[in-house]
Short mmCIF file of C-alpha atoms in Angstrom, two decimals:
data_model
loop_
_atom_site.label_atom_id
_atom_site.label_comp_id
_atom_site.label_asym_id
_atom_site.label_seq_id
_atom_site.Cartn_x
_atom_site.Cartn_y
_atom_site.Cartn_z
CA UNK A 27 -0.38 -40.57 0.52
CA UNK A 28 -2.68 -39.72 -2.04
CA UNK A 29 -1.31 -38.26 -5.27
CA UNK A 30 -2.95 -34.97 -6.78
CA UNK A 31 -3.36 -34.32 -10.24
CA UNK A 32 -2.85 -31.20 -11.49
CA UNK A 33 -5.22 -29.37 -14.07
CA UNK A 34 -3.17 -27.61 -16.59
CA UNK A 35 -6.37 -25.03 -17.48
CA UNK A 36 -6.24 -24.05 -13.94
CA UNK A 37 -4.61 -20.62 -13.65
CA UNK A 38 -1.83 -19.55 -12.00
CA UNK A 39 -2.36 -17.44 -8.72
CA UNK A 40 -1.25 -13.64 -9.16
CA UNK A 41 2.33 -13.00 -8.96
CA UNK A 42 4.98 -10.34 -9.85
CA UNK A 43 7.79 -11.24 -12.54
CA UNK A 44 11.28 -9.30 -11.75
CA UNK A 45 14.16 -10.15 -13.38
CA UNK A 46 17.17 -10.48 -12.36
CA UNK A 47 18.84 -7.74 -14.22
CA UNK A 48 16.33 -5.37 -13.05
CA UNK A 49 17.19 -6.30 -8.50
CA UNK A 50 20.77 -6.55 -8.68
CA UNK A 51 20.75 -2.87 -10.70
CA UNK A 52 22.25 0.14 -9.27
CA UNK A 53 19.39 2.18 -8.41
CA UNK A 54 17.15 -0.67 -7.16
CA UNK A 55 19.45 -1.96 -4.90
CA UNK A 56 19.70 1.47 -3.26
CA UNK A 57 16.19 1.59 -2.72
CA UNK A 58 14.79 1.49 0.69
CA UNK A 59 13.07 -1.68 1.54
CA UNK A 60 9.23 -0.28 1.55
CA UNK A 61 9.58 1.29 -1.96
CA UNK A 62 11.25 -1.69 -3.28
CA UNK A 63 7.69 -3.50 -1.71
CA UNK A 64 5.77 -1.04 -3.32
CA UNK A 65 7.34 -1.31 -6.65
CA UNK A 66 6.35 -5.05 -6.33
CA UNK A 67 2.98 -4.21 -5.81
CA UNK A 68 2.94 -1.95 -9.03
CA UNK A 69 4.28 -5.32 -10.99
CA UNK A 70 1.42 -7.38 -8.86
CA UNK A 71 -1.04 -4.80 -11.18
CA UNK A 72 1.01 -5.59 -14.61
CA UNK A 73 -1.00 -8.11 -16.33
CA UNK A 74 1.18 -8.74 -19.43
CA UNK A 75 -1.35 -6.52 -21.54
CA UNK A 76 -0.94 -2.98 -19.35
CA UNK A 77 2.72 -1.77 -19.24
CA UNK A 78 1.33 1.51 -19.29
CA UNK A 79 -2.50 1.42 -17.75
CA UNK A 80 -1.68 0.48 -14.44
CA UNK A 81 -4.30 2.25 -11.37
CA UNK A 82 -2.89 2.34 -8.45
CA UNK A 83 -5.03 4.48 -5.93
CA UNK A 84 -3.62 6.14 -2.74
CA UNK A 85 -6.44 4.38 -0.74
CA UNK A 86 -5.21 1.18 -1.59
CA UNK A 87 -1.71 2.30 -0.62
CA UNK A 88 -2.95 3.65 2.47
CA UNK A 89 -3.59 -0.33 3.02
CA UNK A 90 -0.23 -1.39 2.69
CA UNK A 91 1.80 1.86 3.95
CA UNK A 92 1.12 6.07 5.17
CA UNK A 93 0.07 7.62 2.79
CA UNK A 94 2.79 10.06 2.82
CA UNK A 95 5.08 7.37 2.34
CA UNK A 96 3.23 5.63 -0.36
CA UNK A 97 3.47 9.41 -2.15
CA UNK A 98 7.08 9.92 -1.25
CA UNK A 99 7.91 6.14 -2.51
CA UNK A 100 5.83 6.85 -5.87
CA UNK A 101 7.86 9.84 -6.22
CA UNK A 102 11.38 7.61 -5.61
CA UNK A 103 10.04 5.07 -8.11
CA UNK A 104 9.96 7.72 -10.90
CA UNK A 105 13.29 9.99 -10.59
CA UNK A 106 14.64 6.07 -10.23
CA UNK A 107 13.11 5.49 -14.07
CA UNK A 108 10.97 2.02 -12.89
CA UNK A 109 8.09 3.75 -13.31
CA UNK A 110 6.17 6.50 -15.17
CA UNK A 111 2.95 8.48 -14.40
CA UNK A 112 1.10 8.13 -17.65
CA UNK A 113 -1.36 10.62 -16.96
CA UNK A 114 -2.22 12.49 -14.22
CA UNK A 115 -5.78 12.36 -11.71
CA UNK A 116 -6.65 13.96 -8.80
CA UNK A 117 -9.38 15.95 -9.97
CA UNK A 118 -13.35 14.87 -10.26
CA UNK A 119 -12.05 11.81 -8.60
CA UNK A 120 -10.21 10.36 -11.73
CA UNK A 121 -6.90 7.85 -10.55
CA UNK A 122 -3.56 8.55 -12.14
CA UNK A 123 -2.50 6.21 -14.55
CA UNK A 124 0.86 4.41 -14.07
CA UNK A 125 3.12 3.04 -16.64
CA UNK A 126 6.22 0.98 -16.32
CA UNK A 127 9.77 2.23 -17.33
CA UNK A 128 12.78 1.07 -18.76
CA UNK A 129 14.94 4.11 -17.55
CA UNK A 130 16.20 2.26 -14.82
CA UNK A 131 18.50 0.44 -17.21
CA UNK A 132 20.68 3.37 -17.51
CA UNK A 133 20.24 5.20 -13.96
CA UNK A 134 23.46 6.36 -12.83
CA UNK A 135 24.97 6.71 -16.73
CA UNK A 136 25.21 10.13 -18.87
CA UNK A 137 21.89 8.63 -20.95
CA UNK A 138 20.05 8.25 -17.85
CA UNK A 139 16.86 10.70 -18.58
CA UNK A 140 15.60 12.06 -15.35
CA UNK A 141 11.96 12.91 -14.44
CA UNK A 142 11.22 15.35 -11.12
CA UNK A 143 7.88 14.97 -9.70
CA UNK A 144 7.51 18.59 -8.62
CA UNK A 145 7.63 19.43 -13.10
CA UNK A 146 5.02 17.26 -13.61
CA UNK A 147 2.04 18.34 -11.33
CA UNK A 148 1.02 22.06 -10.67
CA UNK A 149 2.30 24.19 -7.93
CA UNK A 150 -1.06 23.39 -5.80
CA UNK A 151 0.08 19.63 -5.36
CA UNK A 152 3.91 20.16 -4.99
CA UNK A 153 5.43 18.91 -2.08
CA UNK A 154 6.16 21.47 0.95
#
């Protein structure tokens, strides 16, 4: 067999860093199994330089998931504290902006810091 060298200026395929710390924590372990995918897919847009600039359009969740779901899990991901929306779209076709969170270090604590959906976009787009 053949040996193959590898070229170290090659780069590495996409993938998602998690750390340990972060899937054996209280709130993401009582995550359902589809927003635990789709906070994977939020890390799969992370590329070491955008903590806070990550797009992540409800058409391209309507690949992976409902659509409902996908807003429902976004919503989960938030009150949780593993991620933040940065700054809000909708309108003239502009995306929200993402941003990833630290809260989720102290969910379930007196420090934890909360964030509700429903206070953060108008009453036009709250859920019914």
């Amino acid at each position: 067999m053949k040996r193959v060298k590898v070229n170290p200026w090659n780069p590495l395929p996409p993938y998602a860093q998690i750390e340990e710390k972060l899937v054996r924590s209280k709130g993401f372990s009582s995550l359902k199994t589809h927003t635990k995918w789709l906070f994977v897919e939020f890390r799969l847009r992370y590329k070491g330089n955008n903590p806070r600039e990550i797009i992540f359009l409800e058409s391209e969740g309507k690949e992976i998931m409902d659509p409902r779901t996908f807003t429902e899990d976004c919503r989960e991901l938030v009150k949780r504290g593993f991620i933040d929306l940065v700054k809000r779209g909708g309108f003239y076709k502009q995306p929200h902006i993402w941003g990833l969170s630290k809260r989720w270090e102290k969910y379930g604590t007196k420090g934890f810091i909360e964030v509700d959906m429903d206070k953060i976009f108008p009453e036009i787009l709250k859920k019914k």
